[in-house]
Every structure is written in structure tokens, then in C-alpha cells.
Coordinates of C-alpha atoms in Angstrom, one line a residue:
M266 CA 0.0 0.0 0.0
K267 CA 1.1 3.6 -0.8
I268 CA 0.1 6.6 1.2
I269 CA 0.1 9.9 -0.7
L270 CA -0.3 13.2 1.2
A271 CA -2.1 16.1 -0.5
Q272 CA -0.3 19.4 -1.1
P273 CA -1.4 21.8 0.3
R274 CA -3.2 20.5 3.3
G275 CA -3.9 21.5 6.9
F276 CA -3.5 24.9 8.5
C277 CA -4.1 28.1 6.4
A278 CA -2.8 31.5 7.2
G279 CA -6.0 32.6 8.9
V280 CA -5.9 29.7 11.2
V281 CA -2.2 30.2 12.0
R282 CA -2.9 33.9 12.8
A283 CA -5.9 33.0 15.0
I284 CA -4.0 30.4 17.1
D285 CA -0.9 32.7 17.3
T286 CA -3.3 35.5 18.5
V287 CA -4.5 33.4 21.5
E288 CA -1.0 32.3 22.4
R289 CA 0.5 35.8 22.1
A290 CA -2.4 37.2 24.2
L291 CA -1.6 34.6 26.9
E292 CA 2.0 35.6 26.9
K293 CA 1.2 39.3 27.0
Y294 CA -1.7 39.4 29.4
G295 CA -1.4 36.1 31.3
A296 CA -4.0 33.4 31.8
P297 CA -6.9 33.3 31.5
V298 CA -7.9 35.0 28.3
Y299 CA -11.4 34.3 27.0
V300 CA -12.3 33.3 23.5
R301 CA -15.8 33.7 22.1
H302 CA -16.6 30.5 20.2
E303 CA -13.9 27.9 19.2
I304 CA -11.0 29.9 17.8
V305 CA -11.0 27.4 14.9
H306 CA -13.1 24.3 14.4
N307 CA -10.7 21.7 15.7
R308 CA -10.9 20.0 19.1
H309 CA -7.2 19.3 19.3
V310 CA -6.3 22.9 18.8
V311 CA -9.0 24.0 21.4
E312 CA -7.8 21.6 24.0
S313 CA -4.2 22.6 23.5
L314 CA -5.1 26.3 24.0
K315 CA -7.2 25.4 27.1
A316 CA -4.2 23.7 28.6
K317 CA -2.3 27.0 28.2
G318 CA -5.0 29.1 29.9
A319 CA -7.5 30.0 27.2
R320 CA -11.2 29.8 28.2
F321 CA -13.8 29.2 25.5
V322 CA -17.3 30.6 25.8
E323 CA -20.3 30.9 23.5
E324 CA -21.7 34.1 24.9
L325 CA -20.0 37.3 26.3
S326 CA -22.2 37.0 29.4
E327 CA -19.8 34.2 30.4
V328 CA -16.8 36.5 30.4
P329 CA -15.9 38.1 33.7
S330 CA -15.7 41.9 33.8
G331 CA -12.4 43.3 32.6
A332 CA -11.2 40.0 31.1
V333 CA -9.3 40.0 27.8
T334 CA -11.7 38.7 25.1
I335 CA -10.8 37.3 21.7
F336 CA -13.1 37.0 18.8
S337 CA -12.6 33.8 16.8
A338 CA -11.4 33.5 13.2
H339 CA -15.0 33.2 11.9
G340 CA -15.8 36.8 12.9
V341 CA -18.7 38.2 14.9
S342 CA -21.6 40.4 14.4
R343 CA -21.8 44.1 15.3
K344 CA -24.2 43.2 18.1
V345 CA -21.4 41.1 19.7
E346 CA -18.9 43.9 19.2
N347 CA -21.3 46.4 20.8
E348 CA -22.0 44.2 23.7
A349 CA -18.2 43.9 24.4
K350 CA -18.0 47.7 24.2
S351 CA -20.9 48.2 26.6
R352 CA -19.2 46.0 29.1
A353 CA -15.8 47.7 28.5
L354 CA -14.2 44.3 27.7
P355 CA -10.7 44.6 26.3
T356 CA -11.1 42.8 23.0
I357 CA -8.7 41.3 20.3
D358 CA -10.2 40.5 16.9
A359 CA -8.8 37.3 15.4
T360 CA -11.2 37.3 12.5
C361 CA -9.5 35.9 9.4
P362 CA -8.6 38.9 7.1
L363 CA -10.4 37.1 4.2
V364 CA -13.6 37.0 6.2
T365 CA -13.2 40.7 7.0
K366 CA -12.7 41.2 3.2
V367 CA -16.2 39.7 2.6
H368 CA -17.7 42.0 5.2
N369 CA -16.1 45.0 3.4
Q370 CA -17.3 43.8 0.0
G371 CA -20.8 43.4 1.3
R372 CA -20.9 46.9 2.8
R373 CA -19.7 48.4 -0.5
Y374 CA -22.4 46.7 -2.5
V375 CA -25.1 47.8 0.0
A376 CA -23.7 51.4 -0.1
Q377 CA -24.2 51.3 -3.9
G378 CA -27.9 50.6 -3.4
R379 CA -27.8 46.9 -4.2
I380 CA -29.7 44.1 -2.5
L381 CA -27.1 41.8 -1.1
V382 CA -27.3 38.0 -1.5
F383 CA -25.0 36.0 0.8
I384 CA -24.1 32.5 -0.3
G385 CA -23.5 30.4 2.8
H386 CA -24.7 27.8 5.2
A387 CA -27.2 28.9 7.8
G388 CA -26.0 28.6 11.4
H389 CA -22.3 28.6 10.6
P390 CA -20.4 31.1 12.8
E391 CA -18.9 32.9 9.8
V392 CA -22.4 33.3 8.3
E393 CA -23.9 34.6 11.5
G394 CA -21.1 37.1 11.9
T395 CA -21.3 38.3 8.4
L396 CA -25.1 38.7 8.5
G397 CA -24.6 40.8 11.6
Q398 CA -21.9 43.0 10.1
I399 CA -23.9 44.3 7.1
D400 CA -26.8 46.7 7.2
G401 CA -29.4 46.9 4.4
E402 CA -31.5 44.3 2.7
L403 CA -29.7 41.0 2.8
H404 CA -30.8 37.4 1.9
L405 CA -29.0 34.1 2.7
V406 CA -29.0 31.4 0.1
E407 CA -27.5 27.9 0.2
S408 CA -28.5 26.4 -3.1
V409 CA -29.8 27.0 -6.6
E410 CA -33.3 26.2 -5.3
D411 CA -33.0 29.0 -2.7
V412 CA -32.2 31.5 -5.5
E413 CA -35.5 30.7 -7.2
K414 CA -37.4 31.5 -4.0
L415 CA -35.8 34.9 -3.4
P416 CA -38.5 37.6 -3.0
I417 CA -36.7 40.1 -5.2
A418 CA -37.8 41.6 -8.5
P419 CA -35.9 40.2 -11.6
D420 CA -34.7 43.7 -12.5
A421 CA -33.7 44.8 -9.0
P422 CA -29.9 45.6 -8.7
I423 CA -28.4 42.8 -6.6
A424 CA -24.9 41.7 -5.5
Y425 CA -23.5 38.6 -3.9
V426 CA -20.8 37.7 -1.5
T427 CA -19.9 34.2 -0.3
Q428 CA -18.8 32.3 2.8
T429 CA -15.1 31.7 2.5
T430 CA -15.2 27.9 3.1
L431 CA -17.7 27.0 0.5
S432 CA -17.1 24.7 -2.5
V433 CA -15.9 26.6 -5.6
D434 CA -18.1 24.4 -7.8
D435 CA -21.2 24.8 -5.6
T436 CA -20.7 28.5 -5.4
R437 CA -20.3 28.7 -9.2
G438 CA -23.7 27.0 -9.7
V439 CA -25.4 29.4 -7.3
I440 CA -23.8 32.4 -9.0
A441 CA -24.9 31.2 -12.4
A442 CA -28.5 30.8 -11.0
L443 CA -28.4 34.4 -9.8
N444 CA -27.2 35.6 -13.2
R445 CA -30.0 33.7 -14.9
R446 CA -32.7 35.1 -12.7
F447 CA -31.6 38.7 -12.3
S448 CA -30.6 41.2 -14.9
D449 CA -28.3 43.4 -12.8
V450 CA -25.9 41.3 -10.8
E451 CA -22.4 42.2 -9.4
G452 CA -20.1 40.1 -7.3
P453 CA -16.5 39.1 -6.7
E454 CA -14.7 36.8 -9.0
I455 CA -14.7 33.1 -8.1
R456 CA -11.0 33.4 -7.4
D457 CA -11.8 35.8 -4.6
I458 CA -13.2 32.9 -2.5
C459 CA -10.7 32.0 0.1
Y460 CA -7.4 30.9 -1.5
A461 CA -6.9 28.1 1.1
T462 CA -10.3 26.6 0.4
Q463 CA -9.7 26.6 -3.3
N464 CA -6.1 25.2 -3.0
R465 CA -7.2 22.3 -0.7
Q466 CA -10.2 21.4 -3.0
T467 CA -7.9 21.4 -6.0
A468 CA -5.4 19.2 -4.2
V469 CA -8.1 16.7 -3.3
R470 CA -9.3 16.5 -7.0
E471 CA -5.7 15.8 -8.0
L472 CA -5.4 13.2 -5.2
S473 CA -8.5 11.5 -6.4
R474 CA -6.9 10.7 -9.7
V475 CA -4.2 8.6 -8.2
C476 CA -5.9 7.0 -5.1
D477 CA -8.3 4.3 -4.2
V478 CA -9.5 5.8 -0.9
I479 CA -9.3 9.3 0.5
I480 CA -9.1 10.2 4.2
V481 CA -9.7 13.8 5.3
V482 CA -8.4 14.9 8.7
G483 CA -10.7 17.5 10.2
A484 CA -13.5 18.2 12.7
P485 CA -17.1 17.1 12.1
N486 CA -18.2 20.7 12.4
S487 CA -15.6 22.0 10.0
S488 CA -17.3 23.2 6.8
N489 CA -14.2 23.1 4.6
S490 CA -13.2 19.6 5.9
N491 CA -16.6 18.2 5.1
R492 CA -16.4 19.6 1.7
L493 CA -13.1 17.9 1.0
R494 CA -14.6 14.6 1.9
E495 CA -17.6 15.3 -0.4
I496 CA -15.2 16.1 -3.3
G497 CA -13.6 12.7 -2.9
E498 CA -17.0 11.0 -2.9
E499 CA -18.0 13.0 -6.0
A500 CA -14.9 11.6 -7.7
G501 CA -16.3 8.1 -7.0
L502 CA -13.9 7.2 -4.2
P503 CA -14.7 5.9 -0.7
S504 CA -13.9 9.0 1.4
Y505 CA -13.8 9.4 5.1
L506 CA -13.6 12.3 7.6
V507 CA -11.6 11.5 10.7
V508 CA -10.6 13.5 13.7
G509 CA -7.3 11.6 14.1
G510 CA -5.6 8.3 13.9
A511 CA -7.9 6.6 16.4
D512 CA -10.8 6.9 13.9
I513 CA -9.1 4.8 11.2
N514 CA -10.9 1.6 10.3
A515 CA -8.8 -1.1 8.7
E516 CA -11.8 -2.2 6.6
W517 CA -11.6 1.1 4.7
V518 CA -8.2 0.3 3.2
K519 CA -8.4 -3.5 3.1
N520 CA -8.2 -3.6 -0.7
A521 CA -6.6 -0.3 -1.4
H522 CA -3.3 0.1 -3.3
V523 CA -3.1 3.8 -2.8
V524 CA -4.6 5.8 0.1
G525 CA -4.8 9.6 -0.2
V526 CA -4.6 11.7 3.0
T527 CA -5.5 15.4 3.3
A528 CA -6.5 17.8 6.1
G529 CA -8.9 20.7 6.4
A530 CA -7.7 24.2 7.0
S531 CA -8.1 24.0 10.8
A532 CA -6.4 20.5 11.3
P533 CA -2.9 20.5 12.6
E534 CA -0.2 18.4 10.9
I535 CA 0.3 16.4 14.1
L536 CA -3.1 14.8 13.4
V537 CA -2.1 14.0 9.9
G538 CA 0.9 12.2 11.3
E539 CA -1.3 10.2 13.6
V540 CA -3.4 9.1 10.7
V541 CA -0.3 8.1 8.7
Q542 CA 1.0 6.1 11.7
A543 CA -2.4 4.3 12.1
L544 CA -2.4 3.4 8.4
M545 CA 1.2 2.1 8.7
R546 CA 0.2 -0.1 11.6
I547 CA -2.4 -1.7 9.3
E548 CA 0.2 -2.2 6.6
P549 CA 3.7 -0.9 6.3
S550 CA 3.5 1.7 3.5
E551 CA 5.6 4.0 1.3
V552 CA 4.6 7.7 2.1
S553 CA 5.0 10.5 -0.3
D554 CA 3.7 14.0 -1.0
L555 CA 1.6 14.8 -4.0
S556 CA 3.3 17.6 -6.0
G557 CA 1.3 20.8 -5.5
L558 CA 1.2 24.4 -4.7
K559 CA 3.4 25.7 -1.9
E560 CA 1.5 28.3 0.0
S561 CA 3.4 31.4 1.3
V562 CA 0.6 33.6 2.5
S563 CA 0.8 35.0 6.0
F564 CA -1.2 37.6 8.0
R565 CA 0.0 40.0 10.6
L566 CA -1.2 39.6 14.2
P567 CA -3.8 42.1 15.5
A568 CA -2.2 45.5 16.4
E569 CA -2.7 45.1 20.1
L570 CA -0.2 42.2 20.1
L571 CA 2.5 43.7 18.0
S572 CA 4.0 45.9 20.7

């Protein structure tokens, strides 16, 4: 059996920045610091930061007065920002800059007098944050079917923005439906969807050409990780989402000659290593990296932590 690792895989620049933000805040201000929502969708990362003194909460009401508070990489609504201000909580914003870019794009379109359509998954933290950042008429759609149900006149000026972790293909289909139904549509290019999402999806498509089975390392609540597994399935391959090496089932690879392994943008490389070791225990294997794009993107830490 051969094991081929996707390239790129795992942590993206936004996730690295978010984790570094929490660690730097702990160094600068001391434990505990409070983080609203999971900083990224990965239990291993969250537990590691908890051990260093981070405290994760879902609501700001759980944060003691005066405690340093960090907003997660997914972003938050203005309501949450205003609540923090009203309580005079010292806050640090770890929102991924590419999510902030979506917020800014949406505001520009609304300022132009356009009705905004946001393509995303209802209930996802990034979606809730974005919906709460943009004033004006705004509609959430998840599918082509949702586009057909929009209560908007066909000649109304509209614009769209997208959740950063969506499938490029699924987004392209929804955008095409918007252009079919409405006569005045503006929106960012497909390439403006998160670079890391696109790169990892492209890598899985390449991996599916040379593998018999695909294993994606990521959390069950990670949107981009779930989409990587779906892409493998769409290519006709048995594809599995695992948290780590303990989830590997020997039956999955019983008849496989080549197993492809990738990881979502919030999954650390240590978990990829665990999966590889679990596969090696089933059958000693040759491990190699698929040739692919080498990412060099990095984001600066929040200003509060640079001094």
C-alpha cells in the first residue's frame, strides 16, 4: 500500500494567525484569556489552548468583567462587538482577514444601493457574523433552489458575496443561477473565494486521480473539511472524515493500493501524522507528498499584540 499526502493541506494563514493570537495574548496578558466560540473548528487545537490558559465561551455574558476577550477566526456580528464595548471588555479580533474582506465587500455593495445575497450555510459562525456586520436588505441562500425562491424583482440591482469555506463548484452554480434570474448582478470573481479553500479542494481533486481511498483529517463541524470529503465522494472514491488516527478503520483500506490523505484548514499536521501512523500499523507503506502548490501567504497579528 502507498500513502500519498495532498499538497497543500492543513493549517491556512488565517488559522495560524488565530492560534498565534491566542498564544500571544496569553504571553502578554497572562491566563486566563477568554475566546468567544472555538477559535477554529478543531478540538485538538482548542484543548491545546485550554491547557495553556484559554477559556472558550459561547456568549460574552460568560466572560468576567475586565477579562481579555478574543473573537474567533470566523468573525462576529456588530451586536457582539457592541456588547463587548458596553461592558468595556478589552477585545482582540482574530477574524480571518479574508472573512473581513467579505464584510467590506458586502458593505460596499449595499452602499451602492444593491440588495445583497449572501451565499453560505445557515447557522455557521462565519455566516452569523457576516449577516450581523452588514446593514441593508440581505438574503441568505445555500442552493440554486434558494435562488429561485428569493422575494426580489428580476430587474432589481443585486450583488452577492460568499462564505469563505464553500465549495468553488457549488458557489459557481449558485452564482450562475443568480445571473439567470436577475438582470443586474455584481459580485467578486470566483478566485476571490478563500485561497486556502480553493487550493485544498484542487489538491483533493488531484489526489482522487491517483488514489483508491481518500481520508480527510478534520473536525465534524468544519465546513471546509466536510467539503473535502464530499469532493472525494464525487470523484467516485470511498472518502472518510476522521478527527485523528484513532478513527481509522482497517476495513476502509483493506483492498486499497493507494490511500490519499489530506486535512482541512483547521487541522494540525500532528493529526495527519497520527493518521499516517495508524495506516502504517495496518500495513507498512511508502509515504510521499503529491506535487502541488506551496503556500506562502501570512497575515499580521492584531495590532494590540505587535507591541
